[in-house]
Structure formats: structure tokens, C-alpha cells
Amino acid sequence: MKTDLKPELVTMSDEKTSLMEPTEAWHTFTEWSDTGVGLTWKITRMLESVKTEYQQIDLYETEGDGKLLVHDGAVMLTERFESQYHDALVHSAMLISPNPRRVLVIGGGDGGTLREVLRHPEVEVACQVEIDDEVVRIAKEYLPTMAKAYDDPRVDLVIGDGLAYVRDTEPDSWDVILVDSTDPVGPAVPLFEEPFYNDIKRALTEDGVMASQIADPTFHNDHLVTVIKRLEKIFPQARPYTAPVQMYPSGVWGFALVSKGPDLDTVDDERAMVIERDSKHWSRETHASSFGMPNWLRRKLL
Ligand code: AG3
């Protein structure tokens, strides 16, 4: 999770060692993991490159995966695979909650998380708190399949600091909180720490449920384990789950699910059937299998 990575645009056409035979010049973007493994896209066009008060944001057109959004060198999403991540972050928490009327999304200004939240008919208010208004602007301009969520009258968009928002929100006021943050580096670090989780606990209703992206469970499994142990101390129930997410370097992503009341083992089957019908990825089967941990990771979590 390096912050100093810059988008790499490397001209490959003279690359004699490449196994591929390029017919024309192309460029690539690679996200490198700390272990030196990278995931690379062929880029056909750069659409945006802006340095905001919070981060460097780059948006590319890729050869095969649609648009690719990158913050500080870390892939946020590709159009082709974003729903693997958004389905995983949203639906399990929403279906464990007995009545998710008021939902708070921290981060995720692209609108992908919000789009999936709004598919649940119980939702009356979906508040989206994004610190960087440029993320919202870029999504509205280039990523309509996600940003269309902003047209829904149930949405309340707040441009501001998620930490402060959760700290200052009324106690007992949110049924579900979803944390769609960037990696735990720089300003996002406090979103993985105890004071924030205590504020989340206070902000959730008695039946409240939270899901958060936490880390990739292979390269950054220590972080995942630390966060889960932290959450276990604060919430009556807390557990990790994973989902295949092909747009991130490890190909699999880790999430945390916590509950103040409802049993994390139970999703509302009738509501789940409805969501499953129109989901690209989420199903009761993916939900059930998402809690399975490889044995080495299970041991570390004990
Ligand atoms: N949220 C960021 C997940 C972390 C990705 N990390 C990485 N590629 N190193 C994604 C925002 C989508 N709404």
C-alpha cells in the first residue's frame, strides 16, 4: 500500500523482451503490491489526471475493462469488475440488517456502493459522505452506471470528512453503515482505528450492522487480522469475509462485517432472493462461501 506510486505510463512498442507482439504503440498502467507483484492494464486513453487537496486521481480508458479509476496509484475500480466489489460490500450487511431504512456510506464517492444500497426497497435515506468532491464530479462525468445513484431522491450527498460526520451524528441513528474507503495509508488510517469504530457503534441503532473494506487478505493479511481483532473487542459480533475482486492486485478482497444485534449467520431469505435475482455477483451462495477462510488465515485470526 505505497502512497508514492505514480501512475506508470510506459511505452511498450520498443520492448523487445515483451512476449507480446504489439502492432502499435500502447501504454500500460500497473498497480504494484508491496511484494512486487503487479496487475497491468493496456491503456488506450487518459481521460483525467487531477491532483486534489486529498489525492492524485487518474482516470484511464482501458483496452478491455472499460474505464479505470486510480487514486494515488491504487486501483479503485474498473467498469468491468466494480460490481464484484460493490456487491460484496453492500448486500450481506443490508440483508443481515432486519430493516435497513437509514444507510450511511463513508467514502465511495463514485456511487457504486450507493447504487447497490438503493436496490433495497426498505431504504428511506442513503447518506453518502465523500471527502473529495472531485471524485463525485469525475463519476458524474464519466462513470454513469455508478453515478446514476445520485439521481435517486433518497440520496443525501455530503461533501465532508467521514470521520467527523460519524463522530457528530446523532447516536442510534443509522441501521447500516458501509465504509468504502481507500487503503489504510495517510488520511484513511483513522478509518481503521478504535476511535472511529467506537463512534460507529454509537451511531448505529440497536440492530445496526456495519461492513467495511479492510485489506487484501493475502499481501496485507496482518492488517486484516489486526482490524478484525480490534472490531471483536468493540462489537458483540465481528468477522472477516472475502470476495473475488479481479481489479485488485491479489484478485481477492477482504471485508469486515460487524453487528450490534442481528445474528451475522442469518440473512433474510425472502429479501435475499429478490436481491439475488438482479445481482451480477451477489447470491446466497457467494454470501455463504465468503466467510470461509484459508486455514493459515483462520489460525492467525484465533
Ligand atoms: N475502495 C477502495 C478499495 C481499496 C483498493 N485498494 C487497492 N487497489 N490497493 C474502492 C472504491 C470503489 N467504490
JSON list of N, CA and C and ligand atoms in Angstrom, two decimals, residues 1-2 31-32 69 71 73-77 82 85-86 89 107-113 146 179-184 213-216 220 247-249 253, ligand 1:
[
{"chain": "A", "resi": 1, "resn": "MET", "atom": "N", "xyz": [0.83, -1.19, 0.00]},
{"chain": "A", "resi": 1, "resn": "MET", "atom": "CA", "xyz": [0.00, 0.00, 0.00]},
{"chain": "A", "resi": 1, "resn": "MET", "atom": "C", "xyz": [0.87, 1.25, 0.00]},
{"chain": "A", "resi": 2, "resn": "LYS", "atom": "N", "xyz": [1.59, 1.43, -1.05]},
{"chain": "A", "resi": 2, "resn": "LYS", "atom": "CA", "xyz": [2.51, 2.57, -1.10]},
{"chain": "A", "resi": 2, "resn": "LYS", "atom": "C", "xyz": [1.78, 3.78, -1.61]},
{"chain": "A", "resi": 31, "resn": "GLU", "atom": "N", "xyz": [-0.70, -1.50, -11.10]},
{"chain": "A", "resi": 31, "resn": "GLU", "atom": "CA", "xyz": [-0.67, -1.33, -9.64]},
{"chain": "A", "resi": 31, "resn": "GLU", "atom": "C", "xyz": [0.23, -2.40, -9.07]},
{"chain": "A", "resi": 32, "resn": "TRP", "atom": "N", "xyz": [1.25, -1.94, -8.36]},
{"chain": "A", "resi": 32, "resn": "TRP", "atom": "CA", "xyz": [2.20, -2.87, -7.75]},
{"chain": "A", "resi": 32, "resn": "TRP", "atom": "C", "xyz": [1.81, -3.15, -6.31]},
{"chain": "A", "resi": 69, "resn": "LEU", "atom": "N", "xyz": [-10.34, 3.72, -12.64]},
{"chain": "A", "resi": 69, "resn": "LEU", "atom": "CA", "xyz": [-10.17, 4.86, -11.73]},
{"chain": "A", "resi": 69, "resn": "LEU", "atom": "C", "xyz": [-9.09, 4.54, -10.71]},
{"chain": "A", "resi": 71, "resn": "HIS", "atom": "N", "xyz": [-6.60, 6.10, -7.50]},
{"chain": "A", "resi": 71, "resn": "HIS", "atom": "CA", "xyz": [-6.30, 7.16, -6.52]},
{"chain": "A", "resi": 71, "resn": "HIS", "atom": "C", "xyz": [-4.91, 6.90, -5.96]},
{"chain": "A", "resi": 73, "resn": "GLY", "atom": "N", "xyz": [-2.21, 5.98, -7.18]},
{"chain": "A", "resi": 73, "resn": "GLY", "atom": "CA", "xyz": [-1.57, 4.76, -7.68]},
{"chain": "A", "resi": 73, "resn": "GLY", "atom": "C", "xyz": [-2.31, 3.47, -7.32]},
{"chain": "A", "resi": 74, "resn": "ALA", "atom": "N", "xyz": [-3.38, 3.56, -6.53]},
{"chain": "A", "resi": 74, "resn": "ALA", "atom": "CA", "xyz": [-4.13, 2.36, -6.14]},
{"chain": "A", "resi": 74, "resn": "ALA", "atom": "C", "xyz": [-5.44, 2.30, -6.93]},
{"chain": "A", "resi": 75, "resn": "VAL", "atom": "N", "xyz": [-5.70, 1.15, -7.50]},
{"chain": "A", "resi": 75, "resn": "VAL", "atom": "CA", "xyz": [-6.92, 0.99, -8.30]},
{"chain": "A", "resi": 75, "resn": "VAL", "atom": "C", "xyz": [-8.15, 1.06, -7.40]},
{"chain": "A", "resi": 76, "resn": "MET", "atom": "N", "xyz": [-9.07, 1.92, -7.76]},
{"chain": "A", "resi": 76, "resn": "MET", "atom": "CA", "xyz": [-10.35, 1.98, -7.06]},
{"chain": "A", "resi": 76, "resn": "MET", "atom": "C", "xyz": [-11.35, 1.08, -7.76]},
{"chain": "A", "resi": 77, "resn": "LEU", "atom": "N", "xyz": [-11.39, 1.18, -9.09]},
{"chain": "A", "resi": 77, "resn": "LEU", "atom": "CA", "xyz": [-12.35, 0.34, -9.80]},
{"chain": "A", "resi": 77, "resn": "LEU", "atom": "C", "xyz": [-12.07, 0.31, -11.30]},
{"chain": "A", "resi": 82, "resn": "GLU", "atom": "N", "xyz": [-16.22, -3.61, -11.20]},
{"chain": "A", "resi": 82, "resn": "GLU", "atom": "CA", "xyz": [-16.59, -2.89, -9.98]},
{"chain": "A", "resi": 82, "resn": "GLU", "atom": "C", "xyz": [-17.70, -3.58, -9.19]},
{"chain": "A", "resi": 85, "resn": "TYR", "atom": "N", "xyz": [-16.88, -5.98, -6.29]},
{"chain": "A", "resi": 85, "resn": "TYR", "atom": "CA", "xyz": [-16.55, -5.33, -5.02]},
{"chain": "A", "resi": 85, "resn": "TYR", "atom": "C", "xyz": [-17.79, -4.71, -4.37]},
{"chain": "A", "resi": 86, "resn": "HIS", "atom": "N", "xyz": [-18.56, -3.97, -5.16]},
{"chain": "A", "resi": 86, "resn": "HIS", "atom": "CA", "xyz": [-19.70, -3.26, -4.57]},
{"chain": "A", "resi": 86, "resn": "HIS", "atom": "C", "xyz": [-20.78, -4.23, -4.07]},
{"chain": "A", "resi": 89, "resn": "LEU", "atom": "N", "xyz": [-19.49, -5.61, -0.72]},
{"chain": "A", "resi": 89, "resn": "LEU", "atom": "CA", "xyz": [-19.50, -4.65, 0.40]},
{"chain": "A", "resi": 89, "resn": "LEU", "atom": "C", "xyz": [-20.92, -4.42, 0.92]},
{"chain": "A", "resi": 107, "resn": "GLY", "atom": "N", "xyz": [-17.08, 7.44, 2.25]},
{"chain": "A", "resi": 107, "resn": "GLY", "atom": "CA", "xyz": [-16.21, 7.24, 1.08]},
{"chain": "A", "resi": 107, "resn": "GLY", "atom": "C", "xyz": [-17.03, 6.79, -0.11]},
{"chain": "A", "resi": 108, "resn": "GLY", "atom": "N", "xyz": [-16.37, 6.19, -1.09]},
{"chain": "A", "resi": 108, "resn": "GLY", "atom": "CA", "xyz": [-17.13, 5.63, -2.22]},
{"chain": "A", "resi": 108, "resn": "GLY", "atom": "C", "xyz": [-17.87, 6.65, -3.06]},
{"chain": "A", "resi": 109, "resn": "GLY", "atom": "N", "xyz": [-17.25, 7.82, -3.25]},
{"chain": "A", "resi": 109, "resn": "GLY", "atom": "CA", "xyz": [-17.92, 8.90, -3.97]},
{"chain": "A", "resi": 109, "resn": "GLY", "atom": "C", "xyz": [-18.22, 8.59, -5.43]},
{"chain": "A", "resi": 110, "resn": "ASP", "atom": "N", "xyz": [-17.67, 7.49, -5.96]},
{"chain": "A", "resi": 110, "resn": "ASP", "atom": "CA", "xyz": [-18.00, 7.08, -7.33]},
{"chain": "A", "resi": 110, "resn": "ASP", "atom": "C", "xyz": [-19.47, 6.69, -7.46]},
{"chain": "A", "resi": 111, "resn": "GLY", "atom": "N", "xyz": [-20.12, 6.31, -6.36]},
{"chain": "A", "resi": 111, "resn": "GLY", "atom": "CA", "xyz": [-21.55, 6.00, -6.39]},
{"chain": "A", "resi": 111, "resn": "GLY", "atom": "C", "xyz": [-21.87, 4.51, -6.53]},
{"chain": "A", "resi": 112, "resn": "GLY", "atom": "N", "xyz": [-20.86, 3.67, -6.69]},
{"chain": "A", "resi": 112, "resn": "GLY", "atom": "CA", "xyz": [-21.11, 2.23, -6.89]},
{"chain": "A", "resi": 112, "resn": "GLY", "atom": "C", "xyz": [-21.75, 1.57, -5.66]},
{"chain": "A", "resi": 113, "resn": "THR", "atom": "N", "xyz": [-21.26, 1.92, -4.49]},
{"chain": "A", "resi": 113, "resn": "THR", "atom": "CA", "xyz": [-21.83, 1.37, -3.26]},
{"chain": "A", "resi": 113, "resn": "THR", "atom": "C", "xyz": [-23.27, 1.85, -3.09]},
{"chain": "A", "resi": 146, "resn": "MET", "atom": "N", "xyz": [-22.47, 4.08, -12.30]},
{"chain": "A", "resi": 146, "resn": "MET", "atom": "CA", "xyz": [-22.39, 4.20, -10.85]},
{"chain": "A", "resi": 146, "resn": "MET", "atom": "C", "xyz": [-23.03, 5.50, -10.37]},
{"chain": "A", "resi": 179, "resn": "VAL", "atom": "N", "xyz": [-18.40, 1.31, 4.93]},
{"chain": "A", "resi": 179, "resn": "VAL", "atom": "CA", "xyz": [-17.18, 2.10, 4.80]},
{"chain": "A", "resi": 179, "resn": "VAL", "atom": "C", "xyz": [-16.44, 1.66, 3.54]},
{"chain": "A", "resi": 180, "resn": "ASP", "atom": "N", "xyz": [-16.52, 2.53, 2.53]},
{"chain": "A", "resi": 180, "resn": "ASP", "atom": "CA", "xyz": [-15.89, 2.26, 1.23]},
{"chain": "A", "resi": 180, "resn": "ASP", "atom": "C", "xyz": [-14.71, 3.21, 1.08]},
{"chain": "A", "resi": 181, "resn": "SER", "atom": "N", "xyz": [-13.69, 2.97, 1.89]},
{"chain": "A", "resi": 181, "resn": "SER", "atom": "CA", "xyz": [-12.57, 3.91, 1.97]},
{"chain": "A", "resi": 181, "resn": "SER", "atom": "C", "xyz": [-11.45, 3.51, 1.01]},
{"chain": "A", "resi": 182, "resn": "THR", "atom": "N", "xyz": [-10.41, 4.33, 0.99]},
{"chain": "A", "resi": 182, "resn": "THR", "atom": "CA", "xyz": [-9.18, 3.94, 0.29]},
{"chain": "A", "resi": 182, "resn": "THR", "atom": "C", "xyz": [-8.35, 3.07, 1.25]},
{"chain": "A", "resi": 183, "resn": "ASP", "atom": "N", "xyz": [-7.15, 2.72, 0.82]},
{"chain": "A", "resi": 183, "resn": "ASP", "atom": "CA", "xyz": [-6.29, 1.87, 1.65]},
{"chain": "A", "resi": 183, "resn": "ASP", "atom": "C", "xyz": [-5.90, 2.57, 2.95]},
{"chain": "A", "resi": 184, "resn": "PRO", "atom": "N", "xyz": [-5.52, 1.80, 3.96]},
{"chain": "A", "resi": 184, "resn": "PRO", "atom": "CA", "xyz": [-5.12, 2.41, 5.23]},
{"chain": "A", "resi": 184, "resn": "PRO", "atom": "C", "xyz": [-3.75, 3.05, 5.18]},
{"chain": "A", "resi": 213, "resn": "GLN", "atom": "N", "xyz": [-14.59, -2.23, 3.83]},
{"chain": "A", "resi": 213, "resn": "GLN", "atom": "CA", "xyz": [-13.48, -2.88, 3.12]},
{"chain": "A", "resi": 213, "resn": "GLN", "atom": "C", "xyz": [-12.29, -2.79, 4.06]},
{"chain": "A", "resi": 214, "resn": "ILE", "atom": "N", "xyz": [-11.48, -3.84, 4.17]},
{"chain": "A", "resi": 214, "resn": "ILE", "atom": "CA", "xyz": [-10.34, -3.68, 5.09]},
{"chain": "A", "resi": 214, "resn": "ILE", "atom": "C", "xyz": [-8.96, -3.87, 4.46]},
{"chain": "A", "resi": 215, "resn": "ALA", "atom": "N", "xyz": [-8.80, -4.82, 3.61]},
{"chain": "A", "resi": 215, "resn": "ALA", "atom": "CA", "xyz": [-7.46, -5.02, 3.04]},
{"chain": "A", "resi": 215, "resn": "ALA", "atom": "C", "xyz": [-7.52, -6.24, 2.14]},
{"chain": "A", "resi": 216, "resn": "ASP", "atom": "N", "xyz": [-6.48, -6.44, 1.35]},
{"chain": "A", "resi": 216, "resn": "ASP", "atom": "CA", "xyz": [-6.47, -7.70, 0.64]},
{"chain": "A", "resi": 216, "resn": "ASP", "atom": "C", "xyz": [-5.93, -8.76, 1.61]},
{"chain": "A", "resi": 220, "resn": "HIS", "atom": "N", "xyz": [-1.77, -8.21, 2.52]},
{"chain": "A", "resi": 220, "resn": "HIS", "atom": "CA", "xyz": [-1.88, -7.41, 3.74]},
{"chain": "A", "resi": 220, "resn": "HIS", "atom": "C", "xyz": [-2.71, -8.12, 4.81]},
{"chain": "A", "resi": 247, "resn": "MET", "atom": "N", "xyz": [-10.13, -6.73, -10.05]},
{"chain": "A", "resi": 247, "resn": "MET", "atom": "CA", "xyz": [-9.46, -5.46, -10.40]},
{"chain": "A", "resi": 247, "resn": "MET", "atom": "C", "xyz": [-8.38, -5.07, -9.40]},
{"chain": "A", "resi": 248, "resn": "TYR", "atom": "N", "xyz": [-8.23, -5.80, -8.30]},
{"chain": "A", "resi": 248, "resn": "TYR", "atom": "CA", "xyz": [-7.17, -5.51, -7.33]},
{"chain": "A", "resi": 248, "resn": "TYR", "atom": "C", "xyz": [-6.06, -6.55, -7.44]},
{"chain": "A", "resi": 249, "resn": "PRO", "atom": "N", "xyz": [-4.81, -6.14, -7.16]},
{"chain": "A", "resi": 249, "resn": "PRO", "atom": "CA", "xyz": [-3.66, -6.99, -7.47]},
{"chain": "A", "resi": 249, "resn": "PRO", "atom": "C", "xyz": [-3.71, -8.42, -6.91]},
{"chain": "A", "resi": 253, "resn": "TRP", "atom": "N", "xyz": [-10.52, -9.72, -2.22]},
{"chain": "A", "resi": 253, "resn": "TRP", "atom": "CA", "xyz": [-10.51, -8.60, -1.28]},
{"chain": "A", "resi": 253, "resn": "TRP", "atom": "C", "xyz": [-11.13, -8.99, 0.04]},
{"chain": "B", "resi": 1, "resn": "AG3", "atom": "N1", "xyz": [-12.40, 1.39, -2.50]},
{"chain": "B", "resi": 1, "resn": "AG3", "atom": "C1", "xyz": [-11.02, 1.10, -2.37]},
{"chain": "B", "resi": 1, "resn": "AG3", "atom": "C2", "xyz": [-10.66, -0.30, -2.07]},
{"chain": "B", "resi": 1, "resn": "AG3", "atom": "C3", "xyz": [-9.20, -0.45, -1.87]},
{"chain": "B", "resi": 1, "resn": "AG3", "atom": "C4", "xyz": [-8.42, -0.72, -3.12]},
{"chain": "B", "resi": 1, "resn": "AG3", "atom": "N2", "xyz": [-7.02, -0.86, -2.84]},
{"chain": "B", "resi": 1, "resn": "AG3", "atom": "C5", "xyz": [-6.06, -1.06, -3.76]},
{"chain": "B", "resi": 1, "resn": "AG3", "atom": "N3", "xyz": [-6.35, -1.19, -5.04]},
{"chain": "B", "resi": 1, "resn": "AG3", "atom": "N4", "xyz": [-4.82, -1.14, -3.36]},
{"chain": "B", "resi": 1, "resn": "AG3", "atom": "C6", "xyz": [-12.88, 1.34, -3.82]},
{"chain": "B", "resi": 1, "resn": "AG3", "atom": "C7", "xyz": [-13.80, 2.40, -4.19]},
{"chain": "B", "resi": 1, "resn": "AG3", "atom": "C8", "xyz": [-14.89, 1.86, -5.03]},
{"chain": "B", "resi": 1, "resn": "AG3", "atom": "N5", "xyz": [-16.15, 2.43, -4.69]}
]
